[in-house]
Amino acid sequence: TDLIIWKMQRKMKKLNNLGKGMVIVISGPSGVGKGTLIERLLKEDNNCVFSISATTRKPRPGEEHGVNYYYIKKEEFEENIRNGKMLEYTLYNGNYYGTLLTATEAVTEQGKDLVLDIEVEGAGNVKRKIPEALTIFIMPPAEEELLRRLKKRGSETEEEIAARLATAKREMALAKNYDYIVVNDDCDRAVNELKEIIMAEREKRRK
């Protein structure tokens, strides 16, 4: 495992040294609205490409394989882990989530910035392997607003909502470890802040 991580670090360091695209990690508690913010970011910044994660959880209504996630079986996911094919992965509320290494390289080698929508643990793993990665945490304006948004989705039971809220509290406590924190109190304002952060980082890295 250590050898696989070392080889991955060398490969990703080489890509970064060649001036390729950034890896941008965006995290936030379930229900904070990061999906909407990322969707707007991708529409308004054509140099950003969304990273489609692999997961073992079942699709929600309206979600599609290869569009929202790659929905795969637990056995296949664990085989990818053993073979060193994951940039990062985490076990979240009983399901695996992760980013395929090959998908990451394919985007950054083209000079595009890869946007990852991943949980706190996965973000920490990416930062450890790619120290140059840009990390941004999306924070709700208040805990009460987060609970309201979770209930509004209508896709989960009260027990599942309670579990997600408990997880959200743990995640928000770790927001200080990120490069930037963006409060999603207004969608337009938050999207503009995201774009400003990314543009500033691009300029900084060109120098």
GROMACS .gro file of N, CA and C in nm, residues 24-193:
model
  510
   24ILE      N    1  -0.922   2.048  -0.794
   24ILE     CA    2  -1.000   2.132  -0.703
   24ILE      C    3  -1.097   2.045  -0.625
   25VAL      N    4  -1.081   2.042  -0.495
   25VAL     CA    5  -1.166   1.961  -0.408
   25VAL      C    6  -1.271   2.051  -0.342
   26ILE      N    7  -1.398   2.017  -0.362
   26ILE     CA    8  -1.507   2.093  -0.298
   26ILE      C    9  -1.585   1.997  -0.209
   27SER      N   10  -1.592   2.030  -0.081
   27SER     CA   11  -1.664   1.948   0.016
   27SER      C   12  -1.768   2.031   0.089
   28GLY      N   13  -1.854   1.962   0.159
   28GLY     CA   14  -1.955   2.030   0.239
   28GLY      C   15  -2.056   1.928   0.287
   29PRO      N   16  -2.126   1.956   0.395
   29PRO     CA   17  -2.223   1.860   0.448
   29PRO      C   18  -2.338   1.835   0.352
   30SER      N   19  -2.398   1.718   0.362
   30SER     CA   20  -2.513   1.684   0.280
   30SER      C   21  -2.625   1.786   0.299
   31GLY      N   22  -2.680   1.837   0.189
   31GLY     CA   23  -2.787   1.935   0.198
   31GLY      C   24  -2.742   2.078   0.194
   32VAL      N   25  -2.610   2.103   0.186
   32VAL     CA   26  -2.559   2.240   0.189
   32VAL      C   27  -2.576   2.310   0.054
   33GLY      N   28  -2.602   2.231  -0.051
   33GLY     CA   29  -2.623   2.291  -0.183
   33GLY      C   30  -2.498   2.295  -0.269
   34LYS      N   31  -2.398   2.214  -0.234
   34LYS     CA   32  -2.274   2.219  -0.312
   34LYS      C   33  -2.293   2.168  -0.453
   35GLY      N   34  -2.388   2.075  -0.471
   35GLY     CA   35  -2.415   2.024  -0.605
   35GLY      C   36  -2.462   2.134  -0.699
   36THR      N   37  -2.550   2.220  -0.650
   36THR     CA   38  -2.600   2.333  -0.729
   36THR      C   39  -2.488   2.432  -0.759
   37LEU      N   40  -2.404   2.459  -0.660
   37LEU     CA   41  -2.293   2.552  -0.679
   37LEU      C   42  -2.194   2.498  -0.783
   38ILE      N   43  -2.164   2.370  -0.775
   38ILE     CA   44  -2.071   2.309  -0.870
   38ILE      C   45  -2.129   2.311  -1.011
   39GLU      N   46  -2.258   2.284  -1.022
   39GLU     CA   47  -2.324   2.287  -1.153
   39GLU      C   48  -2.312   2.426  -1.216
   40ARG      N   49  -2.335   2.530  -1.137
   40ARG     CA   50  -2.321   2.667  -1.186
   40ARG      C   51  -2.176   2.698  -1.223
   41LEU      N   52  -2.083   2.654  -1.140
   41LEU     CA   53  -1.941   2.678  -1.165
   41LEU      C   54  -1.899   2.618  -1.298
   42LEU      N   55  -1.943   2.496  -1.325
   42LEU     CA   56  -1.905   2.427  -1.448
   42LEU      C   57  -1.963   2.497  -1.572
   43LYS      N   58  -2.081   2.554  -1.558
   43LYS     CA   59  -2.144   2.626  -1.669
   43LYS      C   60  -2.074   2.759  -1.697
   44GLU      N   61  -2.023   2.822  -1.591
   44GLU     CA   62  -1.969   2.957  -1.604
   44GLU      C   63  -1.817   2.961  -1.617
   45ASP      N   64  -1.750   2.848  -1.596
   45ASP     CA   65  -1.605   2.840  -1.611
   45ASP      C   66  -1.573   2.718  -1.697
   46ASN      N   67  -1.547   2.741  -1.826
   46ASN     CA   68  -1.528   2.628  -1.917
   46ASN      C   69  -1.394   2.558  -1.904
   47ASN      N   70  -1.308   2.604  -1.812
   47ASN     CA   71  -1.184   2.531  -1.788
   47ASN      C   72  -1.198   2.429  -1.675
   48CYS      N   73  -1.315   2.429  -1.611
   48CYS     CA   74  -1.341   2.334  -1.503
   48CYS      C   75  -1.417   2.213  -1.557
   49VAL      N   76  -1.371   2.096  -1.519
   49VAL     CA   77  -1.433   1.970  -1.560
   49VAL      C   78  -1.471   1.892  -1.434
   50PHE      N   79  -1.592   1.840  -1.432
   50PHE     CA   80  -1.639   1.768  -1.314
   50PHE      C   81  -1.586   1.626  -1.309
   51SER      N   82  -1.537   1.587  -1.194
   51SER     CA   83  -1.490   1.450  -1.173
   51SER      C   84  -1.608   1.364  -1.130
   52ILE      N   85  -1.637   1.262  -1.208
   52ILE     CA   86  -1.746   1.170  -1.175
   52ILE      C   87  -1.691   1.063  -1.082
   53SER      N   88  -1.740   1.060  -0.961
   53SER     CA   89  -1.693   0.964  -0.861
   53SER      C   90  -1.760   0.828  -0.880
   54ALA      N   91  -1.695   0.728  -0.828
   54ALA     CA   92  -1.753   0.594  -0.822
   54ALA      C   93  -1.814   0.576  -0.683
   55THR      N   94  -1.925   0.505  -0.674
   55THR     CA   95  -1.989   0.480  -0.545
   55THR      C   96  -2.061   0.346  -0.545
   56THR      N   97  -2.078   0.292  -0.427
   56THR     CA   98  -2.153   0.166  -0.413
   56THR      C   99  -2.297   0.191  -0.367
   57ARG      N  100  -2.334   0.319  -0.346
   57ARG     CA  101  -2.472   0.346  -0.304
   57ARG      C  102  -2.566   0.339  -0.424
   58LYS      N  103  -2.695   0.321  -0.396
   58LYS     CA  104  -2.795   0.313  -0.501
   58LYS      C  105  -2.826   0.453  -0.556
   59PRO      N  106  -2.859   0.463  -0.684
   59PRO     CA  107  -2.892   0.594  -0.741
   59PRO      C  108  -3.019   0.652  -0.679
   60ARG      N  109  -3.020   0.785  -0.663
   60ARG     CA  110  -3.142   0.854  -0.620
   60ARG      C  111  -3.227   0.880  -0.744
   61PRO      N  112  -3.355   0.911  -0.726
   61PRO     CA  113  -3.441   0.941  -0.841
   61PRO      C  114  -3.382   1.052  -0.928
   62GLY      N  115  -3.374   1.026  -1.058
   62GLY     CA  116  -3.323   1.127  -1.150
   62GLY      C  117  -3.174   1.117  -1.177
   63GLU      N  118  -3.101   1.041  -1.096
   63GLU     CA  119  -2.957   1.026  -1.116
   63GLU      C  120  -2.928   0.920  -1.223
   64GLU      N  121  -2.817   0.940  -1.295
   64GLU     CA  122  -2.781   0.848  -1.403
   64GLU      C  123  -2.638   0.798  -1.387
   65HIS      N  124  -2.618   0.672  -1.425
   65HIS     CA  125  -2.484   0.612  -1.423
   65HIS      C  126  -2.395   0.682  -1.526
   66GLY      N  127  -2.275   0.722  -1.483
   66GLY     CA  128  -2.183   0.789  -1.573
   66GLY      C  129  -2.207   0.938  -1.585
   67VAL      N  130  -2.313   0.987  -1.523
   67VAL     CA  131  -2.343   1.131  -1.524
   67VAL      C  132  -2.326   1.188  -1.384
   68ASN      N  133  -2.397   1.131  -1.287
   68ASN     CA  134  -2.385   1.174  -1.148
   68ASN      C  135  -2.274   1.097  -1.076
   69TYR      N  136  -2.275   0.966  -1.093
   69TYR     CA  137  -2.174   0.876  -1.034
   69TYR      C  138  -2.158   0.757  -1.126
   70TYR      N  139  -2.049   0.682  -1.102
   70TYR     CA  140  -2.037   0.548  -1.157
   70TYR      C  141  -2.086   0.455  -1.046
   71TYR      N  142  -2.200   0.393  -1.065
   71TYR     CA  143  -2.258   0.306  -0.962
   71TYR      C  144  -2.206   0.165  -0.983
   72ILE      N  145  -2.122   0.119  -0.891
   72ILE     CA  146  -2.060  -0.013  -0.905
   72ILE      C  147  -2.082  -0.096  -0.779
   73LYS      N  148  -2.060  -0.226  -0.792
   73LYS     CA  149  -2.078  -0.316  -0.679
   73LYS      C  150  -1.961  -0.303  -0.581
   74LYS      N  151  -1.989  -0.339  -0.457
   74LYS     CA  152  -1.888  -0.330  -0.352
   74LYS      C  153  -1.763  -0.411  -0.387
   75GLU      N  154  -1.783  -0.530  -0.442
   75GLU     CA  155  -1.669  -0.618  -0.476
   75GLU      C  156  -1.577  -0.551  -0.579
   76GLU      N  157  -1.636  -0.486  -0.680
   76GLU     CA  158  -1.557  -0.419  -0.783
   76GLU      C  159  -1.481  -0.300  -0.726
   77PHE      N  160  -1.547  -0.226  -0.637
   77PHE     CA  161  -1.482  -0.110  -0.575
   77PHE      C  162  -1.361  -0.154  -0.493
   78GLU      N  163  -1.378  -0.258  -0.415
   78GLU     CA  164  -1.269  -0.306  -0.330
   78GLU      C  165  -1.154  -0.363  -0.413
   79GLU      N  166  -1.185  -0.419  -0.530
   79GLU     CA  167  -1.080  -0.466  -0.620
   79GLU      C  168  -0.999  -0.348  -0.674
   80ASN      N  169  -1.067  -0.237  -0.705
   80ASN     CA  170  -0.997  -0.115  -0.750
   80ASN      C  171  -0.904  -0.062  -0.642
   81ILE      N  172  -0.947  -0.071  -0.516
   81ILE     CA  173  -0.863  -0.026  -0.405
   81ILE      C  174  -0.736  -0.112  -0.397
   82ARG      N  175  -0.755  -0.241  -0.403
   82ARG     CA  176  -0.640  -0.334  -0.394
   82ARG      C  177  -0.541  -0.314  -0.509
   83ASN      N  178  -0.592  -0.276  -0.627
   83ASN     CA  179  -0.507  -0.260  -0.745
   83ASN      C  180  -0.450  -0.119  -0.759
   84GLY      N  181  -0.475  -0.033  -0.659
   84GLY     CA  182  -0.419   0.103  -0.662
   84GLY      C  183  -0.479   0.192  -0.768
   85LYS      N  184  -0.605   0.168  -0.803
   85LYS     CA  185  -0.670   0.245  -0.909
   85LYS      C  186  -0.749   0.365  -0.857
   86MET      N  187  -0.747   0.387  -0.724
   86MET     CA  188  -0.823   0.498  -0.666
   86MET      C  189  -0.730   0.610  -0.620
   87LEU      N  190  -0.761   0.733  -0.662
   87LEU     CA  191  -0.689   0.848  -0.609
   87LEU      C  192  -0.723   0.866  -0.463
   88GLU      N  193  -0.851   0.850  -0.431
   88GLU     CA  194  -0.898   0.857  -0.293
   88GLU      C  195  -1.027   0.777  -0.284
   89TYR      N  196  -1.059   0.736  -0.162
   89TYR     CA  197  -1.188   0.670  -0.139
   89TYR      C  198  -1.221   0.682   0.009
   90THR      N  199  -1.348   0.670   0.037
   90THR     CA  200  -1.392   0.674   0.176
   90THR      C  201  -1.518   0.591   0.192
   91LEU      N  202  -1.543   0.546   0.314
   91LEU     CA  203  -1.666   0.475   0.347
   91LEU      C  204  -1.755   0.575   0.421
   92TYR      N  205  -1.868   0.610   0.360
   92TYR     CA  206  -1.954   0.717   0.413
   92TYR      C  207  -2.096   0.665   0.427
   93ASN      N  208  -2.147   0.662   0.552
   93ASN     CA  209  -2.282   0.612   0.579
   93ASN      C  210  -2.308   0.475   0.516
   94GLY      N  211  -2.205   0.388   0.525
   94GLY     CA  212  -2.221   0.251   0.480
   94GLY      C  213  -2.190   0.226   0.333
   95ASN      N  214  -2.155   0.330   0.257
   95ASN     CA  215  -2.125   0.313   0.115
   95ASN      C  216  -1.987   0.370   0.082
   96TYR      N  217  -1.921   0.308  -0.016
   96TYR     CA  218  -1.793   0.357  -0.065
   96TYR      C  219  -1.815   0.471  -0.165
   97TYR      N  220  -1.727   0.572  -0.158
   97TYR     CA  221  -1.720   0.677  -0.258
   97TYR      C  222  -1.572   0.694  -0.293
   98GLY      N  223  -1.540   0.720  -0.419
   98GLY     CA  224  -1.399   0.737  -0.453
   98GLY      C  225  -1.377   0.795  -0.591
   99THR      N  226  -1.252   0.836  -0.617
   99THR     CA  227  -1.213   0.896  -0.744
   99THR      C  228  -1.112   0.806  -0.815
  100LEU      N  229  -1.141   0.772  -0.939
  100LEU     CA  230  -1.051   0.688  -1.016
  100LEU      C  231  -0.929   0.769  -1.060
  101LEU      N  232  -0.810   0.714  -1.039
  101LEU     CA  233  -0.685   0.782  -1.073
  101LEU      C  234  -0.675   0.810  -1.223
  102THR      N  235  -0.717   0.717  -1.305
  102THR     CA  236  -0.707   0.735  -1.450
  102THR      C  237  -0.790   0.853  -1.499
  103ALA      N  238  -0.907   0.873  -1.438
  103ALA     CA  239  -0.994   0.984  -1.476
  103ALA      C  240  -0.930   1.118  -1.439
  104THR      N  241  -0.861   1.121  -1.325
  104THR     CA  242  -0.793   1.244  -1.279
  104THR      C  243  -0.683   1.283  -1.377
  105GLU      N  244  -0.599   1.189  -1.414
  105GLU     CA  245  -0.486   1.216  -1.503
  105GLU      C  246  -0.533   1.260  -1.641
  106ALA      N  247  -0.640   1.198  -1.691
  106ALA     CA  248  -0.689   1.229  -1.825
  106ALA      C  249  -0.729   1.375  -1.838
  107VAL      N  250  -0.784   1.433  -1.731
  107VAL     CA  251  -0.829   1.572  -1.734
  107VAL      C  252  -0.712   1.669  -1.713
  108THR      N  253  -0.631   1.648  -1.609
  108THR     CA  254  -0.524   1.744  -1.577
  108THR      C  255  -0.416   1.748  -1.684
  109GLU      N  256  -0.395   1.638  -1.755
  109GLU     CA  257  -0.295   1.635  -1.861
  109GLU      C  258  -0.335   1.725  -1.978
  110GLN      N  259  -0.465   1.755  -1.990
  110GLN     CA  260  -0.514   1.842  -2.095
  110GLN      C  261  -0.514   1.989  -2.054
  111GLY      N  262  -0.463   2.018  -1.933
  111GLY     CA  263  -0.461   2.155  -1.885
  111GLY      C  264  -0.591   2.202  -1.824
  112LYS      N  265  -0.686   2.112  -1.807
  112LYS     CA  266  -0.814   2.146  -1.746
  112LYS      C  267  -0.807   2.129  -1.595
  113ASP      N  268  -0.892   2.202  -1.524
  113ASP     CA  269  -0.900   2.190  -1.379
  113ASP      C  270  -1.009   2.089  -1.344
  114LEU      N  271  -0.973   1.988  -1.268
  114LEU     CA  272  -1.066   1.882  -1.231
  114LEU      C  273  -1.133   1.916  -1.097
  115VAL      N  274  -1.266   1.920  -1.097
  115VAL     CA  275  -1.343   1.953  -0.976
  115VAL      C  276  -1.395   1.825  -0.914
  116LEU      N  277  -1.355   1.800  -0.790
  116LEU     CA  278  -1.398   1.681  -0.716
  116LEU      C  279  -1.498   1.721  -0.608
  117ASP      N  280  -1.613   1.657  -0.609
  117ASP     CA  281  -1.714   1.675  -0.504
  117ASP      C  282  -1.702   1.555  -0.412
  118ILE      N  283  -1.625   1.569  -0.305
  118ILE     CA  284  -1.598   1.455  -0.216
  118ILE      C  285  -1.608   1.494  -0.070
  119GLU      N  286  -1.617   1.391   0.014
  119GLU     CA  287  -1.634   1.411   0.157
  119GLU      C  288  -1.501   1.450   0.224
  120VAL      N  289  -1.510   1.485   0.350
  120VAL     CA  290  -1.396   1.536   0.425
  120VAL      C  291  -1.279   1.438   0.428
  121GLU      N  292  -1.308   1.311   0.454
  121GLU     CA  293  -1.200   1.212   0.462
  121GLU      C  294  -1.129   1.198   0.327
  122GLY      N  295  -1.209   1.191   0.220
  122GLY     CA  296  -1.151   1.180   0.087
  122GLY      C  297  -1.069   1.302   0.051
  123ALA      N  298  -1.116   1.420   0.093
  123ALA     CA  299  -1.042   1.544   0.066
  123ALA      C  300  -0.906   1.542   0.134
  124GLY      N  301  -0.903   1.490   0.255
  124GLY     CA  302  -0.776   1.480   0.327
  124GLY      C  303  -0.679   1.386   0.258
  125ASN      N  304  -0.732   1.278   0.202
  125ASN     CA  305  -0.647   1.183   0.130
  125ASN      C  306  -0.589   1.244   0.003
  126VAL      N  307  -0.672   1.322  -0.068
  126VAL     CA  308  -0.624   1.389  -0.190
  126VAL      C  309  -0.514   1.490  -0.155
  127LYS      N  310  -0.535   1.567  -0.050
  127LYS     CA  311  -0.437   1.669  -0.010
  127LYS      C  312  -0.305   1.604   0.031
  128ARG      N  313  -0.314   1.486   0.089
  128ARG     CA  314  -0.192   1.416   0.130
  128ARG      C  315  -0.114   1.368   0.009
  129LYS      N  316  -0.185   1.322  -0.095
  129LYS     CA  317  -0.119   1.271  -0.214
  129LYS      C  318  -0.083   1.382  -0.312
  130ILE      N  319  -0.165   1.489  -0.315
  130ILE     CA  320  -0.141   1.602  -0.404
  130ILE      C  321  -0.146   1.729  -0.320
  131PRO      N  322  -0.036   1.768  -0.255
  131PRO     CA  323  -0.035   1.887  -0.170
  131PRO      C  324  -0.077   2.015  -0.242
  132GLU      N  325  -0.059   2.018  -0.375
  132GLU     CA  326  -0.094   2.137  -0.452
  132GLU      C  327  -0.244   2.149  -0.479
  133ALA      N  328  -0.321   2.046  -0.444
  133ALA     CA  329  -0.466   2.050  -0.468
  133ALA      C  330  -0.529   2.167  -0.393
  134LEU      N  331  -0.627   2.230  -0.457
  134LEU     CA  332  -0.701   2.341  -0.397
  134LEU      C  333  -0.825   2.285  -0.328
  135THR      N  334  -0.840   2.314  -0.198
  135THR     CA  335  -0.954   2.260  -0.123
  135THR      C  336  -1.046   2.372  -0.075
  136ILE      N  337  -1.177   2.353  -0.099
  136ILE     CA  338  -1.279   2.453  -0.063
  136ILE      C  339  -1.393   2.384   0.010
  137PHE      N  340  -1.430   2.436   0.126
  137PHE     CA  341  -1.540   2.379   0.204
  137PHE      C  342  -1.662   2.471   0.194
  138ILE      N  343  -1.778   2.413   0.159
  138ILE     CA  344  -1.903   2.488   0.151
  138ILE      C  345  -1.977   2.475   0.284
  139MET      N  346  -2.000   2.588   0.347
  139MET     CA  347  -2.062   2.591   0.480
  139MET      C  348  -2.205   2.645   0.471
  140PRO      N  349  -2.300   2.585   0.545
  140PRO     CA  350  -2.436   2.640   0.548
  140PRO      C  351  -2.439   2.766   0.634
  141PRO      N  352  -2.533   2.857   0.611
  141PRO     CA  353  -2.540   2.977   0.694
  141PRO      C  354  -2.574   2.946   0.840
  142ALA      N  355  -2.646   2.834   0.863
  142ALA     CA  356  -2.683   2.794   0.999
  142ALA      C  357  -2.725   2.647   0.998
  143GLU      N  358  -2.714   2.582   1.114
  143GLU     CA  359  -2.750   2.441   1.125
  143GLU      C  360  -2.898   2.420   1.096
  144GLU      N  361  -2.982   2.515   1.138
  144GLU     CA  362  -3.126   2.503   1.115
  144GLU      C  363  -3.159   2.503   0.967
  145GLU      N  364  -3.087   2.585   0.890
  145GLU     CA  365  -3.110   2.591   0.746
  145GLU      C  366  -3.068   2.460   0.680
  146LEU      N  367  -2.960   2.400   0.729
  146LEU     CA  368  -2.915   2.272   0.675
  146LEU      C  369  -3.021   2.164   0.697
  147LEU      N  370  -3.080   2.160   0.817
  147LEU     CA  371  -3.184   2.063   0.848
  147LEU      C  372  -3.305   2.083   0.758
  148ARG      N  373  -3.342   2.208   0.735
  148ARG     CA  374  -3.456   2.239   0.647
  148ARG      C  375  -3.432   2.187   0.505
  149ARG      N  376  -3.309   2.208   0.455
  149ARG     CA  377  -3.276   2.164   0.320
  149ARG      C  378  -3.277   2.012   0.309
  150LEU      N  379  -3.229   1.944   0.413
  150LEU     CA  380  -3.229   1.797   0.412
  150LEU      C  381  -3.371   1.742   0.407
  151LYS      N  382  -3.461   1.801   0.486
  151LYS     CA  383  -3.599   1.755   0.490
  151LYS      C  384  -3.671   1.785   0.358
  152LYS      N  385  -3.634   1.897   0.295
  152LYS     CA  386  -3.698   1.939   0.171
  152LYS      C  387  -3.671   1.841   0.057
  153ARG      N  388  -3.555   1.773   0.061
  153ARG     CA  389  -3.522   1.678  -0.046
  153ARG      C  390  -3.623   1.564  -0.054
  154GLY      N  391  -3.674   1.520   0.062
  154GLY     CA  392  -3.778   1.419   0.066
  154GLY      C  393  -3.736   1.281   0.019
  155SER      N  394  -3.606   1.255   0.018
  155SER     CA  395  -3.557   1.126  -0.033
  155SER      C  396  -3.508   1.033   0.078
  156GLU      N  397  -3.517   1.079   0.205
  156GLU     CA  398  -3.461   1.000   0.314
  156GLU      C  399  -3.555   0.997   0.434
  157THR      N  400  -3.540   0.894   0.518
  157THR     CA  401  -3.621   0.880   0.638
  157THR      C  402  -3.569   0.975   0.746
  158GLU      N  403  -3.646   0.988   0.853
  158GLU     CA  404  -3.604   1.073   0.965
  158GLU      C  405  -3.473   1.023   1.026
  159GLU      N  406  -3.458   0.889   1.032
  159GLU     CA  407  -3.335   0.832   1.088
  159GLU      C  408  -3.214   0.866   1.000
  160GLU      N  409  -3.233   0.858   0.867
  160GLU     CA  410  -3.125   0.890   0.775
  160GLU      C  411  -3.088   1.038   0.781
  161ILE      N  412  -3.190   1.123   0.796
  161ILE     CA  413  -3.165   1.266   0.809
  161ILE      C  414  -3.086   1.295   0.936
  162ALA      N  415  -3.125   1.228   1.046
  162ALA     CA  416  -3.055   1.248   1.173
  162ALA      C  417  -2.909   1.204   1.163
  163ALA      N  418  -2.885   1.093   1.091
  163ALA     CA  419  -2.748   1.044   1.072
  163ALA      C  420  -2.667   1.142   0.988
  164ARG      N  421  -2.728   1.197   0.884
  164ARG     CA  422  -2.658   1.293   0.798
  164ARG      C  423  -2.628   1.423   0.874
  165LEU      N  424  -2.720   1.464   0.961
  165LEU     CA  425  -2.698   1.587   1.039
  165LEU      C  426  -2.583   1.567   1.137
  166ALA      N  427  -2.576   1.450   1.199
  166ALA     CA  428  -2.467   1.420   1.292
  166ALA      C  429  -2.334   1.419   1.218
  167THR      N  430  -2.333   1.360   1.097
  167THR     CA  431  -2.212   1.358   1.015
  167THR      C  432  -2.174   1.500   0.975
  168ALA      N  433  -2.275   1.581   0.942
  168ALA     CA  434  -2.250   1.720   0.901
  168ALA      C  435  -2.179   1.799   1.010
  169LYS      N  436  -2.217   1.778   1.134
  169LYS     CA  437  -2.154   1.849   1.245
  169LYS      C  438  -2.007   1.814   1.256
  170ARG      N  439  -1.976   1.684   1.237
  170ARG     CA  440  -1.836   1.642   1.242
  170ARG      C  441  -1.757   1.703   1.126
  171GLU      N  442  -1.820   1.707   1.008
  171GLU     CA  443  -1.753   1.763   0.890
  171GLU      C  444  -1.725   1.912   0.906
  172MET      N  445  -1.824   1.986   0.955
  172MET     CA  446  -1.808   2.131   0.969
  172MET      C  447  -1.699   2.167   1.069
  173ALA      N  448  -1.677   2.078   1.165
  173ALA     CA  449  -1.570   2.101   1.263
  173ALA      C  450  -1.431   2.093   1.199
  174LEU      N  451  -1.424   2.027   1.081
  174LEU     CA  452  -1.296   2.010   1.012
  174LEU      C  453  -1.277   2.110   0.898
  175ALA      N  454  -1.372   2.201   0.881
  175ALA     CA  455  -1.364   2.298   0.771
  175ALA      C  456  -1.237   2.383   0.778
  176LYS      N  457  -1.186   2.402   0.899
  176LYS     CA  458  -1.065   2.484   0.917
  176LYS      C  459  -0.943   2.425   0.848
  177ASN      N  460  -0.947   2.297   0.812
  177ASN     CA  461  -0.834   2.233   0.746
  177ASN      C  462  -0.830   2.262   0.596
  178TYR      N  463  -0.933   2.325   0.544
  178TYR     CA  464  -0.941   2.354   0.401
  178TYR      C  465  -0.871   2.487   0.369
  179ASP      N  466  -0.835   2.504   0.241
  179ASP     CA  467  -0.771   2.628   0.199
  179ASP      C  468  -0.867   2.746   0.207
  180TYR      N  469  -0.993   2.722   0.174
  180TYR     CA  470  -1.096   2.828   0.175
  180TYR      C  471  -1.227   2.773   0.228
  181ILE      N  472  -1.307   2.863   0.288
  181ILE     CA  473  -1.444   2.831   0.330
  181ILE      C  474  -1.538   2.929   0.261
  182VAL      N  475  -1.643   2.877   0.196
  182VAL     CA  476  -1.743   2.960   0.130
  182VAL      C  477  -1.878   2.931   0.195
  183VAL      N  478  -1.945   3.034   0.246
  183VAL     CA  479  -2.077   3.018   0.309
  183VAL      C  480  -2.184   3.030   0.200
  184ASN      N  481  -2.266   2.927   0.188
  184ASN     CA  482  -2.372   2.927   0.087
  184ASN      C  483  -2.500   2.986   0.144
  185ASP      N  484  -2.498   3.117   0.166
  185ASP     CA  485  -2.618   3.187   0.213
  185ASP      C  486  -2.698   3.243   0.096
  186ASP      N  487  -2.631   3.260  -0.018
  186ASP     CA  488  -2.695   3.306  -0.140
  186ASP      C  489  -2.621   3.242  -0.257
  187CYS      N  490  -2.695   3.173  -0.344
  187CYS     CA  491  -2.633   3.094  -0.450
  187CYS      C  492  -2.546   3.179  -0.543
  188ASP      N  493  -2.598   3.292  -0.590
  188ASP     CA  494  -2.523   3.377  -0.683
  188ASP      C  495  -2.394   3.428  -0.619
  189ARG      N  496  -2.405   3.473  -0.494
  189ARG     CA  497  -2.287   3.526  -0.427
  189ARG      C  498  -2.183   3.417  -0.405
  190ALA      N  499  -2.229   3.299  -0.364
  190ALA     CA  500  -2.137   3.188  -0.336
  190ALA      C  501  -2.066   3.141  -0.463
  191VAL      N  502  -2.140   3.134  -0.574
  191VAL     CA  503  -2.078   3.094  -0.702
  191VAL      C  504  -1.971   3.194  -0.743
  192ASN      N  505  -2.002   3.322  -0.729
  192ASN     CA  506  -1.904   3.425  -0.765
  192ASN      C  507  -1.779   3.416  -0.679
  193GLU      N  508  -1.798   3.384  -0.551
  193GLU     CA  509  -1.682   3.369  -0.463
  193GLU      C  510  -1.598   3.249  -0.504
   0.00000   0.00000   0.00000
